[in-house]
Amino acid sequence: MRIERIELYHINMPLVAPFQTSRWIETERAVPLVAVYSEGLVGWGECVASNGPWYSYETDETAWLILSRYLIPMVLGQDITDPSQPSRLTARVRGHNMAKAGLEMAIWDLLAQAQGVSLSHLLGGERDRVDVGVSVGIQPSLAATLATIRGYLDAGYRRIKIKIKPGWDVEVVRAIRREFGDIRLQVDANSAYRLEDAVPAFQAMDDQGLLLIEQPLGEDDILDHAKLQPQLRTPLCLDESIHSLDHARWALETGACRVINIKAGRVGGLWVSRNIHDLCQAQGVPVWCGGMLETGIGRAANVALASLPNFRLPGDISASDRYYHEDLIDPPFQLNPDSTLTVPAGPGLGVRPVPTRLEKVTLRRAEFSHREP
Ligand code: OSB
Ligand code: MG
């Protein structure tokens, strides 16, 4: 399929509640959406960069720039026939994985639609529902944390992840265990610890039956995680540290983690995500699908990705109403009673933005066309 035209939409959507991690707070999601046109079809992609360089160095504005100036010109006019092509065409750009992944998602949506199959099918997915949980930000108090968790458990979520930081960790976990007993529970530090603080902090949590401890140390670290993991029974899970298939291999070879969180945006797209999935599967290492507070567009891609067989832990892929009063898609994603989301079965992503809703949240739009040489 020849890529004829691409549109970028810079959107901004308020979150239902502020989302606080160990290092930053998000109150709204400003992201570029990508629409790719070919042969009368349109494919959609969401770039998951945050509004500031807190989770990674990318932001909505760096992604907009890199997409407009470098990535889009690399794919415009190209004849795309296989799903590895977008990552190969943009490989010359260093980093900026979220910008690459947003564009790649739109092209994969297009390819799947052209073949008349779902994105899940194109990826090799095997499930029609995926297990999901909810990621609970740092709350103003312990009472607020317990109340928030109770609300999500009542809504049907059967896996809870809490954000932690030094001083907001083992006591919170113990309090959650006292209140809710044996629920499926995990923690995410977003890189807030140093090795010397992490050893005592996580040894103190090691008897709490956590599913995993996500990204305790540096966002660019593998070595110190490899020193920490052998001192704990609880599996470490890397998020921020894994930017590519090589990073995944290095983490597994050094024993830096026993689980990997896959976010297509962080690793540069669905093609790389599937390769990481396959590597982990071959080594018996479970993966799960992380989230970046996506709209329904990015959420549909996450759900499709999580339908692959080695996604063996619940994803951070909650229902639309956990994030937004009104999602871009209609119907929104809803939680099934068994704490799953249903994988869209329609062609491609199986969802698309409602035009009037997209218009309401669009800050600016840009259009790129292929000119015949
Ligand atoms: O570290 O997993 C993370 C959200 C934004 C940036 C980083 C992270 C998160 C989440 C929320 O934990 C996951 C979600 O529900 O989308
Ligand atoms: Mg994380």
CSV table of C-alpha atoms and ligand atoms in Angstrom, one decimal:
chain,number,residue,atom,x,y,z
A,1,MET,CA,0.0,0.0,0.0
A,2,ARG,CA,1.4,3.3,-1.0
A,3,ILE,CA,1.3,5.9,1.8
A,4,GLU,CA,-0.5,8.8,0.1
A,5,ARG,CA,-1.3,11.3,2.9
A,6,ILE,CA,-0.7,11.7,6.6
A,7,GLU,CA,-2.5,13.9,9.1
A,8,LEU,CA,-1.3,14.8,12.6
A,9,TYR,CA,-3.7,15.9,15.3
A,10,HIS,CA,-2.3,17.4,18.5
A,11,ILE,CA,-5.0,16.6,21.1
A,12,ASN,CA,-5.4,17.3,24.7
A,13,MET,CA,-7.8,15.4,27.0
A,14,PRO,CA,-8.3,16.0,30.7
A,15,LEU,CA,-7.9,12.9,33.0
A,16,VAL,CA,-10.8,12.1,35.4
A,17,ALA,CA,-8.3,12.5,38.3
A,18,PRO,CA,-4.7,13.5,38.5
A,19,PHE,CA,-2.2,10.6,38.2
A,20,GLN,CA,0.8,10.9,40.5
A,21,THR,CA,3.9,8.8,40.3
A,22,SER,CA,7.1,8.9,42.4
A,23,ARG,CA,8.4,11.7,40.1
A,24,TRP,CA,5.6,13.6,38.3
A,25,ILE,CA,1.9,14.3,38.1
A,26,GLU,CA,-0.3,14.1,35.0
A,27,THR,CA,-3.6,15.9,34.9
A,28,GLU,CA,-4.3,15.8,31.2
A,29,ARG,CA,-3.0,13.9,28.2
A,30,ALA,CA,-1.6,16.0,25.3
A,31,VAL,CA,-0.5,13.6,22.5
A,32,PRO,CA,-0.2,13.5,18.8
A,33,LEU,CA,-2.6,11.3,16.9
A,34,VAL,CA,-1.6,10.0,13.5
A,35,ALA,CA,-3.9,9.3,10.5
A,36,VAL,CA,-2.4,7.5,7.5
A,37,TYR,CA,-4.3,7.4,4.2
A,38,SER,CA,-3.9,4.8,1.4
A,39,GLU,CA,-6.3,3.3,-1.1
A,40,GLY,CA,-9.4,4.8,0.4
A,41,LEU,CA,-8.5,3.5,3.9
A,42,VAL,CA,-7.4,5.4,7.0
A,43,GLY,CA,-5.3,4.0,9.7
A,44,TRP,CA,-5.0,5.6,13.2
A,45,GLY,CA,-2.1,5.7,15.6
A,46,GLU,CA,-1.6,7.3,19.0
A,47,CYS,CA,1.8,8.6,20.2
A,48,VAL,CA,2.0,8.0,23.9
A,49,ALA,CA,4.6,10.7,24.9
A,50,SER,CA,3.7,12.5,28.2
A,51,ASN,CA,3.2,16.2,28.4
A,52,GLY,CA,6.7,16.6,30.0
A,53,PRO,CA,10.0,14.8,29.9
A,54,TRP,CA,9.3,12.9,33.1
A,55,TYR,CA,8.7,9.2,32.2
A,56,SER,CA,11.2,9.5,29.3
A,57,TYR,CA,12.8,12.4,27.4
A,58,GLU,CA,10.0,12.5,24.8
A,59,THR,CA,7.1,14.9,25.0
A,60,ASP,CA,4.1,15.6,22.9
A,61,GLU,CA,6.0,18.4,21.3
A,62,THR,CA,9.2,16.6,20.6
A,63,ALA,CA,7.2,13.8,19.0
A,64,TRP,CA,5.3,16.3,16.9
A,65,LEU,CA,8.6,17.7,15.7
A,66,ILE,CA,10.3,14.4,15.0
A,67,LEU,CA,7.2,13.1,13.2
A,68,SER,CA,6.7,16.1,11.0
A,69,ARG,CA,10.3,16.7,10.1
A,70,TYR,CA,11.8,13.2,9.9
A,71,LEU,CA,9.6,10.2,10.3
A,72,ILE,CA,6.6,11.2,8.1
A,73,PRO,CA,8.9,12.1,5.1
A,74,MET,CA,10.5,8.7,5.5
A,75,VAL,CA,7.3,6.8,4.9
A,76,LEU,CA,5.3,9.1,2.6
A,77,GLY,CA,5.1,7.7,-0.9
A,78,GLN,CA,6.5,4.3,0.2
A,79,ASP,CA,4.9,1.1,-0.8
A,80,ILE,CA,4.3,-0.8,2.5
A,81,THR,CA,3.7,-4.5,2.1
A,82,ASP,CA,4.9,-6.0,5.4
A,83,PRO,CA,4.6,-5.0,9.0
A,84,SER,CA,8.4,-4.8,9.7
A,85,GLN,CA,8.8,-2.1,7.1
A,86,PRO,CA,7.8,1.0,9.2
A,87,SER,CA,10.4,0.2,11.8
A,88,ARG,CA,13.1,-0.4,9.1
A,89,LEU,CA,12.2,2.8,7.2
A,90,THR,CA,12.6,4.9,10.4
A,91,ALA,CA,15.5,3.1,12.0
A,92,ARG,CA,17.9,5.9,11.0
A,93,VAL,CA,16.4,8.2,13.6
A,94,ARG,CA,18.0,7.6,16.9
A,95,GLY,CA,15.6,7.2,19.8
A,96,HIS,CA,12.2,8.9,19.8
A,97,ASN,CA,10.5,5.5,20.0
A,98,MET,CA,7.1,7.0,21.0
A,99,ALA,CA,7.1,9.1,17.9
A,100,LYS,CA,8.0,6.1,15.8
A,101,ALA,CA,5.5,3.8,17.4
A,102,GLY,CA,2.6,6.3,16.9
A,103,LEU,CA,3.3,6.3,13.2
A,104,GLU,CA,3.8,2.6,13.0
A,105,MET,CA,0.5,1.9,14.8
A,106,ALA,CA,-1.4,3.9,12.2
A,107,ILE,CA,0.3,1.9,9.4
A,108,TRP,CA,-0.4,-1.4,11.1
A,109,ASP,CA,-4.0,-0.4,11.4
A,110,LEU,CA,-4.0,0.3,7.7
A,111,LEU,CA,-2.3,-3.0,6.8
A,112,ALA,CA,-4.7,-5.1,9.0
A,113,GLN,CA,-7.7,-3.3,7.5
A,114,ALA,CA,-6.4,-3.9,3.9
A,115,GLN,CA,-6.1,-7.7,4.8
A,116,GLY,CA,-9.6,-7.6,6.4
A,117,VAL,CA,-8.2,-8.9,9.7
A,118,SER,CA,-8.0,-7.5,13.2
A,119,LEU,CA,-4.7,-6.0,14.6
A,120,SER,CA,-4.7,-8.9,17.1
A,121,HIS,CA,-4.8,-11.4,14.2
A,122,LEU,CA,-2.0,-9.5,12.3
A,123,LEU,CA,0.1,-9.7,15.5
A,124,GLY,CA,-0.5,-13.4,16.1
A,125,GLY,CA,-2.8,-12.9,19.1
A,126,GLU,CA,-4.6,-15.9,20.4
A,127,ARG,CA,-7.2,-14.5,22.9
A,128,ASP,CA,-10.5,-12.6,22.5
A,129,ARG,CA,-10.3,-11.2,26.0
A,130,VAL,CA,-7.3,-10.0,28.0
A,131,ASP,CA,-6.8,-9.9,31.7
A,132,VAL,CA,-6.4,-6.3,33.0
A,133,GLY,CA,-5.8,-4.5,36.2
A,134,VAL,CA,-5.6,-0.9,37.4
A,135,SER,CA,-2.6,1.4,38.2
A,136,VAL,CA,-3.3,3.5,41.3
A,137,GLY,CA,-1.3,6.7,41.6
A,138,ILE,CA,0.1,8.1,44.8
A,139,GLN,CA,-2.8,9.4,46.9
A,140,PRO,CA,-2.8,12.3,49.4
A,141,SER,CA,-3.2,9.8,52.3
A,142,LEU,CA,-3.4,6.1,53.3
A,143,ALA,CA,-7.1,6.4,53.8
A,144,ALA,CA,-7.5,7.8,50.3
A,145,THR,CA,-5.4,5.0,48.9
A,146,LEU,CA,-7.5,2.3,50.5
A,147,ALA,CA,-10.7,4.0,49.4
A,148,THR,CA,-9.5,4.3,45.8
A,149,ILE,CA,-8.5,0.7,45.8
A,150,ARG,CA,-11.8,-0.4,47.2
A,151,GLY,CA,-13.6,1.6,44.4
A,152,TYR,CA,-11.6,-0.3,41.7
A,153,LEU,CA,-12.1,-3.7,43.4
A,154,ASP,CA,-15.9,-3.0,43.6
A,155,ALA,CA,-15.8,-2.0,39.9
A,156,GLY,CA,-14.4,-5.5,39.2
A,157,TYR,CA,-10.7,-5.1,38.8
A,158,ARG,CA,-8.9,-8.1,40.1
A,159,ARG,CA,-5.3,-6.8,40.0
A,160,ILE,CA,-4.1,-3.7,41.6
A,161,LYS,CA,-0.8,-1.9,41.1
A,162,ILE,CA,0.3,1.0,43.3
A,163,LYS,CA,2.8,3.6,42.6
A,164,ILE,CA,5.5,3.8,45.4
A,165,LYS,CA,8.4,6.0,46.3
A,166,PRO,CA,10.9,6.1,49.2
A,167,GLY,CA,8.8,6.7,52.3
A,168,TRP,CA,5.6,5.6,50.6
A,169,ASP,CA,6.2,1.9,50.2
A,170,VAL,CA,6.3,-0.9,52.7
A,171,GLU,CA,3.8,0.6,55.1
A,172,VAL,CA,1.3,1.2,52.3
A,173,VAL,CA,1.7,-2.4,51.0
A,174,ARG,CA,1.1,-3.8,54.5
A,175,ALA,CA,-1.9,-1.6,55.0
A,176,ILE,CA,-3.4,-2.8,51.7
A,177,ARG,CA,-2.8,-6.5,52.7
A,178,ARG,CA,-4.5,-5.9,56.1
A,179,GLU,CA,-7.5,-4.3,54.4
A,180,PHE,CA,-7.9,-6.5,51.3
A,181,GLY,CA,-6.0,-9.7,52.1
A,182,ASP,CA,-4.7,-11.8,49.3
A,183,ILE,CA,-5.5,-9.6,46.2
A,184,ARG,CA,-3.2,-9.6,43.2
A,185,LEU,CA,-0.9,-6.7,44.0
A,186,GLN,CA,2.2,-5.2,42.5
A,187,VAL,CA,4.2,-2.0,42.9
A,188,ASP,CA,5.8,0.5,40.5
A,189,ALA,CA,8.6,2.9,41.7
A,190,ASN,CA,9.2,4.6,38.3
A,191,SER,CA,12.9,4.6,39.0
A,192,ALA,CA,12.8,6.4,42.4
A,193,TYR,CA,15.3,4.3,44.3
A,194,ARG,CA,19.1,3.9,44.4
A,195,LEU,CA,20.5,0.4,44.9
A,196,GLU,CA,21.6,1.1,48.5
A,197,ASP,CA,18.0,2.2,49.5
A,198,ALA,CA,16.3,-0.4,47.4
A,199,VAL,CA,17.9,-3.4,49.1
A,200,PRO,CA,16.4,-2.7,52.6
A,201,ALA,CA,13.1,-1.3,51.2
A,202,PHE,CA,12.3,-4.2,49.0
A,203,GLN,CA,13.6,-6.9,51.4
A,204,ALA,CA,11.1,-5.5,53.8
A,205,MET,CA,8.4,-6.1,51.2
A,206,ASP,CA,9.6,-9.5,50.1
A,207,ASP,CA,7.1,-11.4,52.3
A,208,GLN,CA,4.1,-9.5,51.0
A,209,GLY,CA,3.4,-11.8,48.1
A,210,LEU,CA,3.7,-9.1,45.5
A,211,LEU,CA,3.4,-10.3,41.8
A,212,LEU,CA,6.4,-8.1,41.0
A,213,ILE,CA,8.3,-4.9,41.7
A,214,GLU,CA,8.4,-2.6,38.7
A,215,GLN,CA,11.4,-0.4,37.8
A,216,PRO,CA,12.9,0.4,41.2
A,217,LEU,CA,16.2,1.8,39.8
A,218,GLY,CA,17.4,4.1,37.1
A,219,GLU,CA,15.6,4.5,33.8
A,220,ASP,CA,18.9,3.7,32.0
A,221,ASP,CA,20.1,1.0,34.4
A,222,ILE,CA,20.4,-2.7,33.9
A,223,LEU,CA,23.5,-3.4,36.0
A,224,ASP,CA,22.2,-2.4,39.4
A,225,HIS,CA,18.9,-4.2,38.8
A,226,ALA,CA,21.0,-7.3,38.1
A,227,LYS,CA,22.6,-6.8,41.5
A,228,LEU,CA,19.3,-6.2,43.2
A,229,GLN,CA,17.3,-9.2,41.8
A,230,PRO,CA,19.3,-12.0,43.4
A,231,GLN,CA,18.8,-10.3,46.8
A,232,LEU,CA,15.0,-10.7,46.5
A,233,ARG,CA,12.5,-13.5,46.1
A,234,THR,CA,9.9,-11.1,44.4
A,235,PRO,CA,10.4,-10.8,40.7
A,236,LEU,CA,11.7,-7.5,39.4
A,237,CYS,CA,10.0,-6.2,36.3
A,238,LEU,CA,11.7,-3.6,34.0
A,239,ASP,CA,9.7,-0.9,32.3
A,240,GLU,CA,11.7,2.3,31.6
A,241,SER,CA,15.0,0.4,31.2
A,242,ILE,CA,13.9,-1.6,28.2
A,243,HIS,CA,14.1,0.5,25.0
A,244,SER,CA,14.8,-2.3,22.4
A,245,LEU,CA,15.1,-6.0,21.7
A,246,ASP,CA,18.8,-5.7,22.7
A,247,HIS,CA,17.9,-4.2,26.1
A,248,ALA,CA,15.5,-7.1,26.7
A,249,ARG,CA,18.2,-9.5,25.9
A,250,TRP,CA,20.7,-7.7,28.1
A,251,ALA,CA,18.3,-7.7,31.0
A,252,LEU,CA,17.6,-11.4,30.7
A,253,GLU,CA,21.2,-12.4,30.2
A,254,THR,CA,22.3,-10.4,33.3
A,255,GLY,CA,19.4,-11.6,35.4
A,256,ALA,CA,18.2,-8.0,35.9
A,257,CYS,CA,14.6,-9.0,36.0
A,258,ARG,CA,12.2,-12.0,35.8
A,259,VAL,CA,9.4,-10.2,34.1
A,260,ILE,CA,9.2,-7.5,31.4
A,261,ASN,CA,6.6,-4.8,30.9
A,262,ILE,CA,6.1,-4.2,27.2
A,263,LYS,CA,4.9,-0.8,26.0
A,264,ALA,CA,5.0,-0.4,22.2
A,265,GLY,CA,5.6,3.3,22.6
A,266,ARG,CA,8.7,2.8,24.7
A,267,VAL,CA,10.3,0.2,22.4
A,268,GLY,CA,9.5,1.9,19.1
A,269,GLY,CA,6.4,0.0,18.0
A,270,LEU,CA,4.4,-3.2,17.7
A,271,TRP,CA,7.1,-5.0,15.6
A,272,VAL,CA,9.7,-4.7,18.2
A,273,SER,CA,7.2,-5.5,20.9
A,274,ARG,CA,6.4,-8.7,19.3
A,275,ASN,CA,10.1,-9.6,19.0
A,276,ILE,CA,10.6,-8.9,22.7
A,277,HIS,CA,7.5,-11.0,23.4
A,278,ASP,CA,9.0,-13.9,21.4
A,279,LEU,CA,12.4,-13.6,23.0
A,280,CYS,CA,10.8,-13.7,26.5
A,281,GLN,CA,8.5,-16.6,25.5
A,282,ALA,CA,11.5,-18.6,24.3
A,283,GLN,CA,13.2,-18.1,27.6
A,284,GLY,CA,10.1,-18.8,29.7
A,285,VAL,CA,9.9,-15.2,31.0
A,286,PRO,CA,6.4,-13.7,31.3
A,287,VAL,CA,5.6,-10.3,29.9
A,288,TRP,CA,2.6,-8.0,30.4
A,289,CYS,CA,1.3,-4.9,28.7
A,290,GLY,CA,2.0,-1.6,30.3
A,291,GLY,CA,-0.1,1.6,29.8
A,292,MET,CA,0.5,5.3,29.2
A,293,LEU,CA,-3.0,6.5,30.0
A,294,GLU,CA,-4.0,6.1,26.4
A,295,THR,CA,-7.2,7.2,24.7
A,296,GLY,CA,-9.3,4.4,23.1
A,297,ILE,CA,-7.0,4.4,20.0
A,298,GLY,CA,-3.8,3.5,21.9
A,299,ARG,CA,-5.8,1.3,24.2
A,300,ALA,CA,-7.1,-0.8,21.3
A,301,ALA,CA,-3.5,-1.5,20.2
A,302,ASN,CA,-2.6,-2.4,23.8
A,303,VAL,CA,-5.5,-4.9,24.0
A,304,ALA,CA,-4.5,-6.4,20.6
A,305,LEU,CA,-0.8,-6.7,21.8
A,306,ALA,CA,-1.9,-8.3,25.1
A,307,SER,CA,-3.7,-11.0,23.2
A,308,LEU,CA,-0.4,-12.6,22.3
A,309,PRO,CA,0.2,-15.9,24.3
A,310,ASN,CA,3.2,-14.9,26.5
A,311,PHE,CA,1.3,-11.9,28.0
A,312,ARG,CA,0.7,-13.9,31.1
A,313,LEU,CA,0.1,-11.2,33.7
A,314,PRO,CA,-2.8,-8.6,33.7
A,315,GLY,CA,-2.1,-5.5,31.7
A,316,ASP,CA,-2.3,-1.8,32.8
A,317,ILE,CA,-5.2,-1.5,30.4
A,318,SER,CA,-8.2,-0.3,32.3
A,319,ALA,CA,-11.6,0.6,31.0
A,320,SER,CA,-12.0,4.0,29.3
A,321,ASP,CA,-13.9,5.5,32.3
A,322,ARG,CA,-10.8,5.0,34.6
A,323,TYR,CA,-9.1,7.7,32.5
A,324,TYR,CA,-11.6,9.9,30.7
A,325,HIS,CA,-15.2,11.1,31.1
A,326,GLU,CA,-15.6,10.8,27.3
A,327,ASP,CA,-13.2,8.7,25.3
A,328,LEU,CA,-12.5,9.4,21.7
A,329,ILE,CA,-14.1,6.1,20.6
A,330,ASP,CA,-17.7,5.0,20.9
A,331,PRO,CA,-18.5,2.6,22.5
A,332,PRO,CA,-15.7,3.1,25.0
A,333,PHE,CA,-13.7,0.1,26.5
A,334,GLN,CA,-15.7,-1.4,29.3
A,335,LEU,CA,-14.6,-3.9,32.0
A,336,ASN,CA,-16.0,-7.4,31.7
A,337,PRO,CA,-17.1,-9.0,35.0
A,338,ASP,CA,-14.0,-11.3,34.9
A,339,SER,CA,-11.6,-8.3,35.0
A,340,THR,CA,-10.9,-8.5,31.2
A,341,LEU,CA,-11.3,-6.2,28.2
A,342,THR,CA,-12.6,-7.7,25.0
A,343,VAL,CA,-10.2,-7.6,22.1
A,344,PRO,CA,-11.8,-5.7,19.2
A,345,ALA,CA,-12.7,-8.2,16.4
A,346,GLY,CA,-13.2,-5.7,13.6
A,347,PRO,CA,-10.7,-4.9,10.9
A,348,GLY,CA,-7.5,-3.2,12.1
A,349,LEU,CA,-7.7,-1.5,15.5
A,350,GLY,CA,-11.4,-2.1,15.3
A,351,VAL,CA,-12.0,1.4,16.7
A,352,ARG,CA,-11.7,5.0,15.3
A,353,PRO,CA,-12.1,8.5,16.8
A,354,VAL,CA,-15.6,10.0,16.7
A,355,PRO,CA,-15.1,13.0,14.5
A,356,THR,CA,-17.0,15.5,16.7
A,357,ARG,CA,-15.1,14.3,19.8
A,358,LEU,CA,-11.8,14.5,18.0
A,359,GLU,CA,-12.6,18.1,16.9
A,360,LYS,CA,-13.4,19.1,20.4
A,361,VAL,CA,-10.0,18.1,21.8
A,362,THR,CA,-7.8,19.1,18.8
A,363,LEU,CA,-5.3,21.9,19.5
A,364,ARG,CA,-3.8,21.9,16.0
A,365,ARG,CA,-3.7,19.8,12.9
A,366,ALA,CA,-1.1,19.3,10.1
A,367,GLU,CA,-1.2,17.6,6.8
A,368,PHE,CA,1.5,15.9,4.8
A,369,SER,CA,1.1,14.7,1.2
A,370,HIS,CA,3.4,12.8,-1.1
A,371,ARG,CA,4.5,14.9,-4.1
A,372,GLU,CA,5.3,12.9,-7.3
A,373,PRO,CA,9.0,13.4,-8.1
B,1,OSB,O1,5.2,3.5,34.7
B,1,OSB,O2,3.7,2.3,34.1
B,1,OSB,C1,4.1,3.4,34.2
B,1,OSB,C2,1.4,5.9,33.3
B,1,OSB,C3,2.1,6.9,32.6
B,1,OSB,C4,3.5,6.7,32.6
B,1,OSB,C5,4.1,5.6,33.1
B,1,OSB,C6,3.3,4.6,33.7
B,1,OSB,C7,1.9,4.8,33.9
B,1,OSB,C8,1.0,3.9,34.5
B,1,OSB,C9,-0.4,3.9,34.2
B,1,OSB,O3,1.4,3.2,35.5
B,1,OSB,C10,-0.8,2.8,33.3
B,1,OSB,C11,-2.2,3.0,32.7
B,1,OSB,O4,-3.2,2.7,33.3
B,1,OSB,O5,-2.2,3.5,31.5
B,2,MG,MG,5.9,1.5,35.0
